[in-house]
Each structure stands twice: as structure tokens, then as C-alpha cells.
CSV table of C-alpha atoms and ligand atoms in Angstrom, one decimal:
chain,number,residue,atom,x,y,z
C,1,UNK,CA,-4.2,-28.5,23.6
C,2,UNK,CA,-5.6,-26.4,20.8
C,3,UNK,CA,-3.2,-24.9,18.4
C,4,UNK,CA,-5.6,-22.0,18.1
C,5,UNK,CA,-7.6,-21.1,21.2
C,6,UNK,CA,-9.9,-18.1,21.5
C,7,UNK,CA,-11.6,-17.7,24.9
C,8,UNK,CA,-14.6,-15.4,25.4
C,9,UNK,CA,-13.4,-12.9,22.9
C,10,UNK,CA,-15.4,-9.7,22.1
C,11,UNK,CA,-15.0,-7.1,19.5
C,12,UNK,CA,-17.0,-3.9,18.8
C,13,UNK,CA,-16.8,-1.4,16.0
C,14,UNK,CA,-18.0,1.8,17.7
C,15,UNK,CA,-21.3,0.8,19.3
C,16,UNK,CA,-21.8,-2.2,17.0
C,17,UNK,CA,-20.9,-5.4,18.9
C,18,UNK,CA,-19.6,-7.8,16.3
C,19,UNK,CA,-18.2,-10.6,18.4
C,20,UNK,CA,-19.9,-11.4,21.7
C,21,UNK,CA,-18.0,-13.7,24.0
C,22,UNK,CA,-16.9,-16.1,21.3
C,23,UNK,CA,-14.9,-19.1,22.2
C,24,UNK,CA,-13.3,-21.5,19.7
C,25,UNK,CA,-10.6,-24.1,20.0
C,26,UNK,CA,-9.0,-25.7,17.0
C,27,UNK,CA,-6.6,-28.7,17.3
C,28,UNK,CA,-3.6,-29.3,15.2
C,29,UNK,CA,-4.6,-30.8,11.8
C,30,UNK,CA,-8.2,-29.9,12.2
C,31,UNK,CA,-10.2,-28.4,9.5
C,32,UNK,CA,-12.9,-26.0,10.7
C,33,UNK,CA,-15.5,-24.4,8.4
C,34,UNK,CA,-17.1,-21.3,9.6
C,35,UNK,CA,-20.5,-20.5,8.1
C,36,UNK,CA,-23.4,-18.2,8.8
C,37,UNK,CA,-25.3,-15.2,7.5
C,38,UNK,CA,-23.7,-12.1,6.2
C,39,UNK,CA,-22.6,-9.7,8.9
C,40,UNK,CA,-22.5,-12.4,11.6
C,41,UNK,CA,-18.8,-11.7,12.4
C,42,UNK,CA,-17.1,-14.6,10.5
C,43,UNK,CA,-14.5,-12.4,8.9
C,44,UNK,CA,-13.9,-10.4,12.1
C,45,UNK,CA,-13.3,-13.6,14.0
C,46,UNK,CA,-10.6,-14.7,11.6
C,47,UNK,CA,-9.1,-11.2,11.5
C,48,UNK,CA,-8.9,-11.0,15.3
C,49,UNK,CA,-7.0,-14.3,15.4
C,50,UNK,CA,-4.2,-12.9,13.3
C,51,UNK,CA,-4.3,-9.5,14.8
C,52,UNK,CA,-5.7,-7.6,11.8
C,53,UNK,CA,-8.2,-6.5,14.4
C,54,UNK,CA,-7.7,-5.9,18.1
C,55,UNK,CA,-10.1,-7.7,20.4
C,56,UNK,CA,-11.7,-5.7,23.2
C,57,UNK,CA,-11.9,-8.6,25.7
C,58,UNK,CA,-11.0,-12.2,26.0
C,59,UNK,CA,-7.8,-14.2,25.3
C,60,UNK,CA,-6.3,-15.5,22.1
C,61,UNK,CA,-3.6,-18.2,22.3
C,62,UNK,CA,-1.7,-19.5,19.3
C,63,UNK,CA,0.4,-22.7,19.9
C,64,UNK,CA,0.2,-22.0,23.6
C,65,UNK,CA,1.4,-18.4,23.3
C,66,UNK,CA,-0.9,-15.7,24.6
C,67,UNK,CA,-1.0,-13.1,21.8
C,68,UNK,CA,-3.9,-11.0,23.1
C,69,UNK,CA,-5.5,-10.5,26.5
C,70,UNK,CA,-6.7,-6.9,26.7
C,71,UNK,CA,-8.8,-7.3,29.8
C,72,UNK,CA,-6.5,-9.6,31.8
C,73,UNK,CA,-3.8,-7.4,33.2
C,74,UNK,CA,-1.6,-10.2,34.4
C,75,UNK,CA,-1.6,-12.1,31.1
C,76,UNK,CA,-1.4,-8.9,29.1
C,77,UNK,CA,1.7,-8.0,31.0
C,78,UNK,CA,3.3,-11.3,29.9
C,79,UNK,CA,2.9,-10.6,26.2
C,80,UNK,CA,6.0,-9.7,24.3
C,81,UNK,CA,5.5,-8.0,20.9
C,82,UNK,CA,8.2,-10.2,19.5
C,83,UNK,CA,6.5,-13.4,20.5
C,84,UNK,CA,3.2,-12.1,19.1
C,85,UNK,CA,4.9,-11.4,15.7
C,86,UNK,CA,6.4,-14.9,15.7
C,87,UNK,CA,3.1,-16.5,16.6
C,88,UNK,CA,1.2,-14.5,14.0
C,89,UNK,CA,3.7,-15.6,11.3
C,90,UNK,CA,2.5,-19.2,12.0
C,91,UNK,CA,-0.8,-18.2,10.5
C,92,UNK,CA,-1.2,-17.6,6.8
C,93,UNK,CA,-4.2,-15.8,5.5
C,94,UNK,CA,-6.1,-15.9,2.2
C,95,UNK,CA,-8.5,-13.1,1.5
C,96,UNK,CA,-11.8,-13.0,-0.5
C,97,UNK,CA,-10.3,-10.5,-3.0
C,98,UNK,CA,-6.8,-12.0,-3.2
C,99,UNK,CA,-4.9,-8.8,-2.2
C,100,UNK,CA,-2.0,-9.8,-4.4
C,101,UNK,CA,0.7,-7.2,-4.9
C,102,UNK,CA,-0.1,-5.9,-8.4
C,103,UNK,CA,3.4,-4.6,-9.0
C,104,UNK,CA,5.0,-8.0,-8.5
C,105,UNK,CA,4.9,-11.1,-10.6
C,106,UNK,CA,3.4,-14.3,-9.3
C,107,UNK,CA,6.8,-15.5,-8.1
C,108,UNK,CA,7.6,-12.0,-6.8
C,109,UNK,CA,4.4,-12.1,-4.7
C,110,UNK,CA,5.3,-15.5,-3.3
C,111,UNK,CA,9.0,-14.8,-2.4
C,112,UNK,CA,8.4,-11.3,-0.9
C,113,UNK,CA,7.8,-12.3,2.7
C,114,UNK,CA,10.4,-15.1,2.8
C,115,UNK,CA,13.0,-12.5,1.6
C,116,UNK,CA,11.9,-9.5,3.6
C,117,UNK,CA,10.5,-11.1,6.7
C,118,UNK,CA,12.6,-14.2,7.0
C,119,UNK,CA,15.7,-12.6,5.5
C,120,UNK,CA,16.1,-15.6,3.2
C,121,UNK,CA,18.5,-15.2,0.3
C,122,UNK,CA,17.0,-14.8,-3.1
C,123,UNK,CA,18.0,-18.2,-4.4
C,124,UNK,CA,16.5,-20.2,-1.6
C,125,UNK,CA,13.4,-18.0,-1.7
C,126,UNK,CA,13.0,-18.5,-5.4
C,127,UNK,CA,13.3,-22.3,-4.9
C,128,UNK,CA,10.6,-22.3,-2.3
C,129,UNK,CA,8.5,-20.0,-4.4
C,130,UNK,CA,8.7,-22.2,-7.4
C,131,UNK,CA,7.8,-25.2,-5.2
C,132,UNK,CA,4.8,-23.5,-3.9
C,133,UNK,CA,3.7,-22.3,-7.3
C,134,UNK,CA,4.1,-25.8,-8.7
C,135,UNK,CA,2.0,-27.1,-5.8
C,136,UNK,CA,-0.9,-24.9,-6.8
C,137,UNK,CA,-0.3,-25.7,-10.5
C,138,UNK,CA,1.0,-22.3,-11.6
C,139,UNK,CA,4.6,-22.7,-12.3
C,140,UNK,CA,4.1,-21.6,-15.9
C,141,UNK,CA,2.6,-18.4,-14.6
C,142,UNK,CA,5.5,-17.4,-12.4
C,143,UNK,CA,6.5,-14.4,-14.4
C,144,UNK,CA,2.9,-13.2,-15.0
C,145,UNK,CA,1.6,-10.1,-13.2
C,146,UNK,CA,-1.7,-10.5,-11.3
C,147,UNK,CA,-3.5,-8.4,-13.9
C,148,UNK,CA,-2.6,-11.0,-16.5
C,149,UNK,CA,-4.1,-14.0,-14.8
C,150,UNK,CA,-7.6,-15.2,-14.0
C,151,UNK,CA,-9.3,-14.8,-10.6
C,152,UNK,CA,-8.9,-18.5,-9.8
C,153,UNK,CA,-5.2,-18.3,-10.7
C,154,UNK,CA,-4.8,-15.1,-8.5
C,155,UNK,CA,-6.3,-16.9,-5.6
C,156,UNK,CA,-4.0,-19.9,-6.1
C,157,UNK,CA,-1.0,-17.5,-6.2
C,158,UNK,CA,-2.3,-15.9,-2.9
C,159,UNK,CA,-2.5,-19.4,-1.4
C,160,UNK,CA,1.1,-20.1,-2.6
C,161,UNK,CA,2.2,-16.8,-1.1
C,162,UNK,CA,0.8,-17.7,2.3
C,163,UNK,CA,2.2,-21.2,2.2
C,164,UNK,CA,5.7,-19.9,1.3
C,165,UNK,CA,6.0,-18.6,4.9
C,166,UNK,CA,5.5,-22.2,6.1
C,167,UNK,CA,2.5,-21.6,8.3
C,168,UNK,CA,1.1,-24.1,10.8
C,169,UNK,CA,-2.4,-22.6,10.4
C,170,UNK,CA,-4.2,-21.3,7.4
C,171,UNK,CA,-7.1,-18.8,7.6
C,172,UNK,CA,-9.3,-18.6,4.6
C,173,UNK,CA,-11.9,-15.8,4.4
C,174,UNK,CA,-14.3,-16.7,1.7
C,175,UNK,CA,-11.6,-17.7,-0.8
C,176,UNK,CA,-14.0,-18.4,-3.6
C,177,UNK,CA,-16.7,-15.7,-3.1
C,178,UNK,CA,-15.1,-13.3,-5.6
C,179,UNK,CA,-14.7,-15.9,-8.3
C,180,UNK,CA,-16.8,-16.7,-11.4
C,181,UNK,CA,-18.5,-20.1,-10.7
C,182,UNK,CA,-16.4,-21.9,-13.3
C,183,UNK,CA,-13.2,-20.9,-11.4
C,184,UNK,CA,-14.4,-22.0,-7.9
C,185,UNK,CA,-13.4,-25.6,-8.4
C,186,UNK,CA,-9.7,-25.0,-9.1
C,187,UNK,CA,-9.3,-23.1,-5.8
C,188,UNK,CA,-11.3,-25.5,-3.8
C,189,UNK,CA,-9.2,-28.4,-5.1
C,190,UNK,CA,-6.0,-26.6,-3.9
C,191,UNK,CA,-7.6,-26.2,-0.5
C,192,UNK,CA,-8.7,-29.9,-0.5
C,193,UNK,CA,-5.1,-30.9,-1.2
C,194,UNK,CA,-4.0,-28.9,1.8
C,195,UNK,CA,-6.7,-30.7,3.8
C,196,UNK,CA,-5.2,-34.0,2.8
C,197,UNK,CA,-1.9,-32.9,4.2
C,198,UNK,CA,-3.7,-32.2,7.4
C,199,UNK,CA,-2.9,-28.5,7.4
C,200,UNK,CA,-4.8,-26.9,10.3
C,201,UNK,CA,-7.4,-24.7,8.6
C,202,UNK,CA,-10.1,-22.3,9.4
C,203,UNK,CA,-12.3,-21.6,6.4
C,204,UNK,CA,-15.0,-19.1,6.2
C,205,UNK,CA,-17.1,-20.2,3.3
C,206,UNK,CA,-20.5,-20.1,1.6
C,207,UNK,CA,-19.7,-23.3,-0.3
C,208,UNK,CA,-21.8,-25.7,1.8
C,209,UNK,CA,-20.8,-28.8,-0.2
C,210,UNK,CA,-17.2,-28.0,0.4
C,211,UNK,CA,-17.8,-27.4,4.1
C,212,UNK,CA,-19.6,-30.7,4.4
C,213,UNK,CA,-17.1,-32.7,2.5
C,214,UNK,CA,-13.8,-31.3,3.8
C,215,UNK,CA,-14.3,-30.1,7.3
C,216,UNK,CA,-14.0,-31.9,10.6
C,217,UNK,CA,-16.2,-29.4,12.3
C,218,UNK,CA,-18.6,-26.7,11.2
C,219,UNK,CA,-19.0,-23.6,13.3
C,220,UNK,CA,-22.2,-21.7,12.7
C,221,UNK,CA,-22.1,-18.0,13.5
C,222,UNK,CA,-25.0,-15.7,14.0
C,223,UNK,CA,-25.1,-12.1,15.2
C,224,UNK,CA,-21.6,-12.3,16.7
C,225,UNK,CA,-22.2,-15.6,18.5
C,226,UNK,CA,-21.3,-19.2,17.8
C,227,UNK,CA,-24.7,-20.8,17.6
C,228,UNK,CA,-23.5,-24.3,17.0
C,229,UNK,CA,-20.1,-26.0,16.8
C,230,UNK,CA,-20.4,-29.6,15.7
C,231,UNK,CA,-19.5,-32.2,13.1
C,232,UNK,CA,-20.7,-31.4,9.6
C,233,UNK,CA,-23.2,-34.3,9.6
C,234,UNK,CA,-24.8,-33.0,12.7
C,235,UNK,CA,-25.0,-29.4,11.5
C,236,UNK,CA,-26.3,-30.3,8.0
C,237,UNK,CA,-28.7,-33.1,9.0
C,238,UNK,CA,-29.8,-32.2,12.4
C,239,UNK,CA,-29.0,-28.7,13.4
C,240,UNK,CA,-29.8,-27.8,17.0
C,241,UNK,CA,-31.2,-24.5,16.1
C,242,UNK,CA,-34.0,-23.5,13.8
C,243,UNK,CA,-32.0,-20.5,12.5
C,244,UNK,CA,-29.4,-22.8,11.2
C,245,UNK,CA,-32.0,-24.9,9.4
C,246,UNK,CA,-33.5,-21.8,7.8
C,247,UNK,CA,-30.0,-20.6,6.7
C,248,UNK,CA,-29.1,-24.0,5.2
C,249,UNK,CA,-32.4,-24.3,3.4
C,250,UNK,CA,-31.7,-20.9,1.8
C,251,UNK,CA,-28.2,-21.8,0.8
C,252,UNK,CA,-29.1,-25.1,-0.9
G,1,UNK,CA,22.8,33.8,-38.8
G,2,UNK,CA,25.8,34.9,-36.9
G,3,UNK,CA,23.5,37.2,-34.9
G,4,UNK,CA,21.3,34.2,-33.9
G,5,UNK,CA,24.3,32.2,-33.0
G,6,UNK,CA,25.8,34.9,-30.8
G,7,UNK,CA,22.6,35.7,-28.9
G,8,UNK,CA,21.9,32.0,-28.5
G,9,UNK,CA,25.3,31.5,-26.7
G,10,UNK,CA,24.5,34.3,-24.4
G,11,UNK,CA,21.0,33.0,-23.7
G,12,UNK,CA,22.4,29.5,-23.2
G,13,UNK,CA,24.5,30.9,-20.3
G,14,UNK,CA,21.1,31.7,-18.8
G,15,UNK,CA,19.9,28.2,-19.5
G,16,UNK,CA,22.7,26.9,-17.2
G,17,UNK,CA,21.3,28.9,-14.3
G,18,UNK,CA,17.8,27.6,-15.1
G,19,UNK,CA,19.0,24.0,-15.2
G,20,UNK,CA,21.0,24.4,-12.0
G,21,UNK,CA,17.9,25.7,-10.2
G,22,UNK,CA,15.9,22.9,-11.7
G,23,UNK,CA,18.3,20.3,-10.6
G,24,UNK,CA,18.6,21.6,-7.1
G,25,UNK,CA,14.9,21.9,-6.7
G,26,UNK,CA,14.2,18.4,-8.0
G,27,UNK,CA,16.8,16.9,-5.7
G,28,UNK,CA,15.4,18.6,-2.6
G,29,UNK,CA,11.7,18.8,-3.4
G,30,UNK,CA,11.3,15.0,-4.1
G,31,UNK,CA,12.5,13.8,-0.7
G,32,UNK,CA,10.6,16.7,1.0
G,33,UNK,CA,7.5,15.6,-0.8
G,34,UNK,CA,7.9,11.9,0.1
G,35,UNK,CA,8.7,12.5,3.7
G,36,UNK,CA,5.9,15.1,4.2
G,37,UNK,CA,3.5,12.8,2.5
G,38,UNK,CA,4.4,9.9,4.7
G,39,UNK,CA,4.2,12.1,7.8
G,40,UNK,CA,0.8,13.3,6.7
G,41,UNK,CA,-0.5,9.7,6.2
G,42,UNK,CA,1.0,8.0,9.2
G,43,UNK,CA,2.6,10.5,11.5
G,44,UNK,CA,1.3,11.6,15.0
G,45,UNK,CA,-1.5,14.1,15.1
G,46,UNK,CA,0.7,17.1,16.0
G,47,UNK,CA,3.0,16.4,13.1
G,48,UNK,CA,0.1,16.1,10.7
G,49,UNK,CA,-1.1,19.5,11.9
G,50,UNK,CA,2.3,21.1,11.3
G,51,UNK,CA,2.7,19.5,7.9
G,52,UNK,CA,-0.8,20.6,7.0
G,53,UNK,CA,0.1,24.1,7.9
G,54,UNK,CA,3.2,23.9,5.7
G,55,UNK,CA,1.4,22.7,2.6
G,56,UNK,CA,-1.5,25.0,3.2
G,57,UNK,CA,0.7,28.1,3.2
G,58,UNK,CA,3.1,27.1,0.4
G,59,UNK,CA,0.3,26.0,-1.9
G,60,UNK,CA,-2.0,28.8,-1.0
G,61,UNK,CA,0.2,31.8,-1.7
G,62,UNK,CA,2.0,32.9,-4.9
G,63,UNK,CA,5.5,31.5,-5.5
G,64,UNK,CA,6.6,34.9,-6.5
G,65,UNK,CA,5.6,36.3,-3.1
G,66,UNK,CA,7.4,33.5,-1.3
G,67,UNK,CA,10.5,34.2,-3.4
G,68,UNK,CA,10.3,37.9,-2.5
G,69,UNK,CA,9.8,37.1,1.1
G,70,UNK,CA,12.8,34.8,1.3
G,71,UNK,CA,15.1,37.1,-0.7
G,72,UNK,CA,14.0,40.6,0.4
G,73,UNK,CA,12.1,39.8,3.5
G,74,UNK,CA,14.1,37.3,5.5
G,75,UNK,CA,16.9,39.9,6.4
G,76,UNK,CA,14.2,41.9,8.3
G,77,UNK,CA,12.8,39.0,10.3
G,78,UNK,CA,13.9,39.3,13.9
G,79,UNK,CA,16.3,36.7,15.3
G,80,UNK,CA,16.7,34.6,12.2
G,81,UNK,CA,17.3,37.6,9.9
G,82,UNK,CA,19.7,36.3,7.3
G,83,UNK,CA,20.5,37.6,3.9
G,84,UNK,CA,20.7,34.9,1.3
G,85,UNK,CA,22.3,35.3,-2.1
G,86,UNK,CA,19.9,35.2,-5.1
G,87,UNK,CA,20.6,31.6,-6.1
G,88,UNK,CA,20.4,30.0,-2.6
G,89,UNK,CA,17.3,32.0,-1.9
G,90,UNK,CA,15.6,30.7,-5.1
G,91,UNK,CA,16.7,27.1,-4.4
G,92,UNK,CA,15.3,27.3,-0.9
G,93,UNK,CA,12.0,28.8,-2.0
G,94,UNK,CA,11.5,26.5,-5.0
G,95,UNK,CA,12.4,23.4,-3.0
G,96,UNK,CA,9.9,24.2,-0.2
G,97,UNK,CA,7.2,25.2,-2.7
G,98,UNK,CA,7.6,22.2,-4.9
G,99,UNK,CA,8.0,20.0,-1.9
G,100,UNK,CA,4.6,21.1,-0.8
G,101,UNK,CA,2.9,20.4,-4.1
G,102,UNK,CA,4.6,17.0,-4.4
G,103,UNK,CA,3.7,16.1,-0.9
G,104,UNK,CA,0.0,16.6,-1.7
G,105,UNK,CA,0.4,14.5,-4.9
G,106,UNK,CA,2.2,11.7,-3.1
G,107,UNK,CA,-0.2,11.8,-0.1
G,108,UNK,CA,-3.2,11.3,-2.5
G,109,UNK,CA,-1.2,8.6,-4.2
G,110,UNK,CA,-0.5,6.7,-1.0
G,111,UNK,CA,-4.1,7.0,0.1
G,112,UNK,CA,-5.3,5.6,-3.2
G,113,UNK,CA,-3.7,2.3,-2.5
G,114,UNK,CA,-6.2,-0.4,-1.4
G,115,UNK,CA,-6.1,-1.1,2.3
G,116,UNK,CA,-6.1,-4.8,1.4
G,117,UNK,CA,-2.5,-4.3,0.4
G,118,UNK,CA,-1.7,-3.3,4.0
G,119,UNK,CA,-3.6,-6.3,5.4
G,120,UNK,CA,-2.0,-8.8,3.1
G,121,UNK,CA,1.4,-7.4,4.1
G,122,UNK,CA,0.7,-7.5,7.7
G,123,UNK,CA,-0.7,-11.0,7.5
G,124,UNK,CA,2.6,-12.0,5.9
G,125,UNK,CA,4.5,-10.5,8.8
G,126,UNK,CA,5.9,-7.4,7.1
G,127,UNK,CA,6.3,-4.4,9.5
G,128,UNK,CA,4.7,-1.1,8.7
G,129,UNK,CA,8.0,0.3,7.4
G,130,UNK,CA,8.6,-2.7,5.2
G,131,UNK,CA,5.1,-2.5,3.9
G,132,UNK,CA,5.6,1.2,3.0
G,133,UNK,CA,8.9,0.6,1.3
G,134,UNK,CA,8.2,-2.6,-0.5
G,135,UNK,CA,4.5,-2.6,-1.2
G,136,UNK,CA,2.8,0.8,-0.9
G,137,UNK,CA,5.4,3.3,-2.2
G,138,UNK,CA,6.3,1.4,-5.3
G,139,UNK,CA,2.7,1.2,-6.3
G,140,UNK,CA,2.3,4.9,-5.5
G,141,UNK,CA,5.0,5.8,-8.0
G,142,UNK,CA,2.9,4.6,-10.9
G,143,UNK,CA,-0.1,6.6,-9.6
G,144,UNK,CA,1.7,9.8,-9.1
G,145,UNK,CA,3.7,9.9,-12.4
G,146,UNK,CA,1.2,11.9,-14.4
G,147,UNK,CA,0.6,14.7,-11.9
G,148,UNK,CA,4.3,14.8,-11.0
G,149,UNK,CA,5.0,15.2,-14.7
G,150,UNK,CA,2.8,18.3,-14.8
G,151,UNK,CA,4.7,19.7,-11.8
G,152,UNK,CA,8.0,19.0,-13.5
G,153,UNK,CA,6.9,21.0,-16.5
G,154,UNK,CA,5.6,23.8,-14.3
G,155,UNK,CA,9.0,24.0,-12.7
G,156,UNK,CA,10.6,24.7,-16.0
G,157,UNK,CA,8.3,27.7,-16.4
G,158,UNK,CA,8.4,28.8,-12.8
G,159,UNK,CA,12.1,28.8,-12.8
G,160,UNK,CA,11.8,32.0,-14.8
G,161,UNK,CA,10.7,33.8,-11.6
G,162,UNK,CA,14.3,33.9,-10.5
G,163,UNK,CA,14.7,36.7,-13.1
G,164,UNK,CA,12.6,38.9,-10.9
G,165,UNK,CA,15.2,38.9,-8.1
G,166,UNK,CA,17.9,39.7,-10.5
G,167,UNK,CA,19.5,36.4,-11.7
G,168,UNK,CA,20.5,36.0,-15.3
G,169,UNK,CA,18.5,33.0,-16.2
G,170,UNK,CA,17.2,32.0,-19.7
G,171,UNK,CA,14.3,34.5,-19.6
G,172,UNK,CA,16.2,37.4,-18.2
G,173,UNK,CA,19.1,37.0,-20.7
G,174,UNK,CA,16.7,36.8,-23.6
G,175,UNK,CA,14.9,39.9,-22.4
G,176,UNK,CA,18.1,41.8,-22.1
G,177,UNK,CA,19.0,41.0,-25.7
G,178,UNK,CA,15.6,42.1,-26.9
G,179,UNK,CA,15.8,45.4,-25.2
G,180,UNK,CA,19.4,46.0,-26.2
G,181,UNK,CA,19.0,45.1,-29.9
G,182,UNK,CA,15.4,46.0,-30.4
G,183,UNK,CA,15.0,42.6,-32.1
G,184,UNK,CA,12.6,39.9,-30.9
G,185,UNK,CA,14.7,37.0,-32.2
G,186,UNK,CA,15.9,36.3,-28.7
G,187,UNK,CA,12.4,35.7,-27.6
G,188,UNK,CA,12.0,33.1,-30.3
G,189,UNK,CA,15.2,31.4,-29.2
G,190,UNK,CA,13.8,31.5,-25.6
G,191,UNK,CA,10.5,29.9,-26.8
G,192,UNK,CA,12.4,27.2,-28.5
G,193,UNK,CA,14.7,26.5,-25.5
G,194,UNK,CA,11.8,26.3,-23.1
G,195,UNK,CA,10.0,23.9,-25.4
G,196,UNK,CA,13.0,21.8,-25.7
G,197,UNK,CA,13.4,21.5,-22.0
G,198,UNK,CA,9.7,20.7,-21.5
G,199,UNK,CA,9.8,18.1,-24.2
G,200,UNK,CA,12.8,16.4,-22.7
G,201,UNK,CA,10.8,16.2,-19.4
G,202,UNK,CA,7.7,14.8,-21.1
G,203,UNK,CA,9.8,12.2,-22.8
G,204,UNK,CA,11.5,11.1,-19.6
G,205,UNK,CA,8.1,10.7,-17.9
G,206,UNK,CA,6.7,8.9,-20.9
G,207,UNK,CA,9.5,6.4,-20.6
G,208,UNK,CA,8.8,6.0,-16.9
G,209,UNK,CA,5.1,5.5,-17.4
G,210,UNK,CA,5.8,2.9,-20.0
G,211,UNK,CA,8.1,1.1,-17.6
G,212,UNK,CA,5.4,1.1,-15.0
G,213,UNK,CA,2.6,0.1,-17.4
G,214,UNK,CA,4.0,-3.4,-17.3
G,215,UNK,CA,1.5,-4.2,-14.6
G,216,UNK,CA,-2.2,-3.4,-14.6
Z,1,ATP,N1,-13.7,-2.1,10.1
Z,1,ATP,C1,-15.0,-2.1,10.4
Z,1,ATP,N2,-15.6,-1.0,10.9
Z,1,ATP,C2,-16.9,-0.9,11.2
Z,1,ATP,N3,-17.8,-2.0,11.1
Z,1,ATP,C3,-17.2,-3.1,10.7
Z,1,ATP,C4,-15.9,-3.2,10.3
Z,1,ATP,N4,-15.6,-4.5,9.9
Z,1,ATP,C5,-16.8,-5.2,10.0
Z,1,ATP,N5,-17.8,-4.4,10.4
Z,1,ATP,C6,-19.2,-4.7,10.7
Z,1,ATP,O1,-19.1,-5.9,11.6
Z,1,ATP,C7,-20.2,-6.8,11.2
Z,1,ATP,C8,-19.5,-8.1,11.0
Z,1,ATP,O2,-18.7,-8.1,9.9
Z,1,ATP,P1,-17.9,-9.3,9.3
Z,1,ATP,O3,-17.2,-8.8,8.1
Z,1,ATP,O4,-17.2,-10.0,10.4
Z,1,ATP,O5,-19.2,-10.3,8.9
Z,1,ATP,P2,-19.1,-11.6,8.0
Z,1,ATP,O6,-19.8,-12.6,8.8
Z,1,ATP,O7,-17.8,-11.9,7.6
Z,1,ATP,O8,-20.1,-11.2,6.8
Z,1,ATP,P3,-19.9,-11.6,5.2
Z,1,ATP,O9,-20.5,-12.9,5.1
Z,1,ATP,O10,-20.8,-10.5,4.6
Z,1,ATP,O11,-18.5,-11.4,4.9
Z,1,ATP,C9,-20.9,-6.2,10.0
Z,1,ATP,O12,-22.0,-5.6,10.5
Z,1,ATP,C10,-19.9,-5.2,9.5
Z,1,ATP,O13,-20.6,-4.1,8.9
Z,2,MG,MG1,-16.8,-11.7,5.7
């Protein structure tokens, strides 16, 4: 059974239909890259999964718990807000432009949620925070404010911040798109390390090399639909759709 | 020299009144400003309407008129007609008036915070209330310090309006001395005392801004 399961989800902004009957299932430990042209709904898909956006139709299940089913009265009635919160906490998210808290140090960013959400005491939180910062190679920057570190370092802090909540699933929305080219590598290598630990991950990315190398599956989105969902070799070598081919040729 | 000393002691009695009014206004206007700002940003529609009316009226009419209304006018208002003493009347008016100005400053401050901050907080599991308290409002403080400083200095000067409803504040005492003795030294003393108070406030805000300049 999938740890993340979206069934026929739809989402519109006003009259613009951004997701059209999208279904996606991700197993535990699987790494799924989501690619596709700009505006195809990749970010929206991720944001719907962790409830930053509300879907209009369909069902989302996280670890078997239904967290959204707006057009299924029976399942909708069975949703408890508390269960939804718990399920959403199992998902960590990393944003394109980091969204670090500028008024907190690197360590302060990482320990905020463990202390405030998980009610952990300061000492244990600091221990976990330092572990996570060490893991992304930034222990020496623990007292630096976001404005004092590079983009790549910011994104690594943001990853540590998400990991400190001990998520089962990580959602990455173009984690390297806002970075100078020379800083992309350090962030990708942190994500690759997570991949080695078999963290379940959904990664929206424009880094085709990375998608090909790291992911178990590649999902290609176009105009709010999943055009193909297959192993990377298949997508990159023999895509089932001419649009994918055109897109990949442009990217390479 | 003795003359200056003696009038200064008299004027300083007025300073006490001014400072008291200042303190009471600061203590009430700040929470009013914060709560109204939060209500305006995230309250239900009807509350937003009411708070909008409040800031519209209080910012759109002269403080002096508001003061006259509360002191001279309230007794004639049907049903709630109460007669307040000079000082409570001034405190009420100033708190409501400054609360309205601060509310608008704080609202603009809150709205200037990037929406990514809310999203990151939500993704980490913080509730809306926790997000406001831990993430948004602390960042707002830094943004609103300069405009709040201007208001804090305005309040020093506006406090002199209490003289118009008959309370012996700094300005009124100084004026009394001038008319009594036909000597303008008291005005000079008043200038100096006002400048001293404003300078202290500017210094305090400089300290605060420095403290908050530690990030970005
Ligand atoms: N909050 C919103 N309000 C209105 N329209 C939105 C909103 N969020 C996204 N959209 C629109 O939805 C469509 C899909 O957006 P989305 O961000 O999911 O695309 P994307 O595939 O992530 O694109 P990109 O590669 O540029 O990030 C776009 O046309 C976008 O303009
Ligand atoms: Mg996007």
C-alpha cells in the first residue's frame, strides 16, 4: 500500500483548472521525481499533498489515513482534523526559495517546530538540531542568521529544519532552482544522501541528470495531467509521448 | 538663576502629568494596536468592517476634537452620558487615537511579511496562532520600529493638548509662568524639556533598532 496516495484529485484556481484528475501513488522508500513544463501543476500537486492547498475533488491518503476527500461525503465525514494534522506532520517540505525564518539562527530555525509543535524541551531539541545540522554539513553555521549564509547553505538549513520533525516523507519543490549554478551540487548531494537512506521523497526538479540518477520513478506532468509515470530509463530513453521528448530535448 | 530654578520646578510638576499621560497611553495603545491589527488581518469580515470604521474615524478626525468630544461631549450623549475627569478623559482619547494609528502601522507590518513564512510554518505543523506569535509578529516588530518611533515622538507633542481641557501639564504650566511674569524663559525651559523627552525616546528606539538589526 502506498505511503502517499492521491486518487483523481482536481484543483482549480478560479476558472483555471490546474490539476485534472491526477492520481499518484508512492511507496515507502520510493524516490519520485516530478518533471514537466512551467505551469503544469507540479508545485500545486505537492502543495495539495500537505494541505497548503485544498483540493476540489478526489482523495488524498497519507500512510493509510484519509486527509482530504472533499467530494466523497462518507469519507469526508470520517476525517478528524487532529488525524490530518498528525498525518501532515509526517511530511516535510522544502521550498524553492527556502522560506527560512530570518529572525532565527540556523539552529533556531531547526529547533522551532520540535519545541513548539512537538513540545520537546530545549535541550533535546538542540541535540536533534545539531545532529541535523551536522548531517547537512553546517554545524559550524549553527549561530548564523539566514542573511549571513549562502543560498546553498540556506537550503541545507531548510532541509535540516524539515528533517528535525522526523518526517516519513519529504516533499521538495525545485530545491535548487533559486541557486547559483555552483551551489546546486551541495544541495543535491544532501538530497542524494537522503535517497541512500531510503527516505520517501517527491522531488519536483528541473535537474534532469539528478532525476535520472536518483529517482526510482519519474512523473511527467503537462497541463494539469500526468502524461507519463515510469522508470527514469523509460522516460529519458523512450518516452511514450512526443511532448515529453520535445521537453527533454529542450532541457538537455 | 534662582528664577530659572524656581520656574523649572513648577514646570516639572507639569512634566509629571505629561509623563503619566504618556505612560498610560503607551500601555493601552500598544495592545489595542496589536489586537486591532491582528483582527484586521485575520478576523471575520464583520470584525474587519468594525475595526476599519474605528481606525477610519480616529485617524480621520482631529485629536483635539476627539478630546473635546470625550471630555465636554460625552456627558450629553444619551444613555451612556458620563462625565469623565480631565485626566481619564485624556487617557481614554489618547489611547484610542494612538491605538488606531499603531493598528494601521502594525497591520501594514504584518502584511509586509512574505507569505512563504506562513507556508513554511504550516508545513512544519505550527498552528495559525503559533505562527503569528513565533514567526510573524517577531518579524513585524523590526519592520514597524521606525514608524512607531515617529508616533512615539508625536505623542510627546500631542500630550500638550491636555492643556486645552484644563490640566496643568508641561505646556500649560510654562504658559502660566510666562503670562504671570511677562518673561519668556519658561518657554525656553519648556523647549528644552520637550527636546529631552523626544531625545530619550529616539535613543530608546535606536537601541531597539540596533538590537533587531542583528538579522538581515
Ligand atoms: N495561488 C494561486 N492562485 C492562482 N493561480 C495559481 C496559484 N498557484 C498556482 N497558480 C497557477 O496554477 C498553474 C500551475 O502552477 P504550479 O505552480 O503548480 O506550476 P508548476 O508546474 O509548479 O510550474 P513551475 O515549473 O513554473 O514552478 C499556473 O498557471 C499558476 O499560475
Ligand atoms: Mg513550481
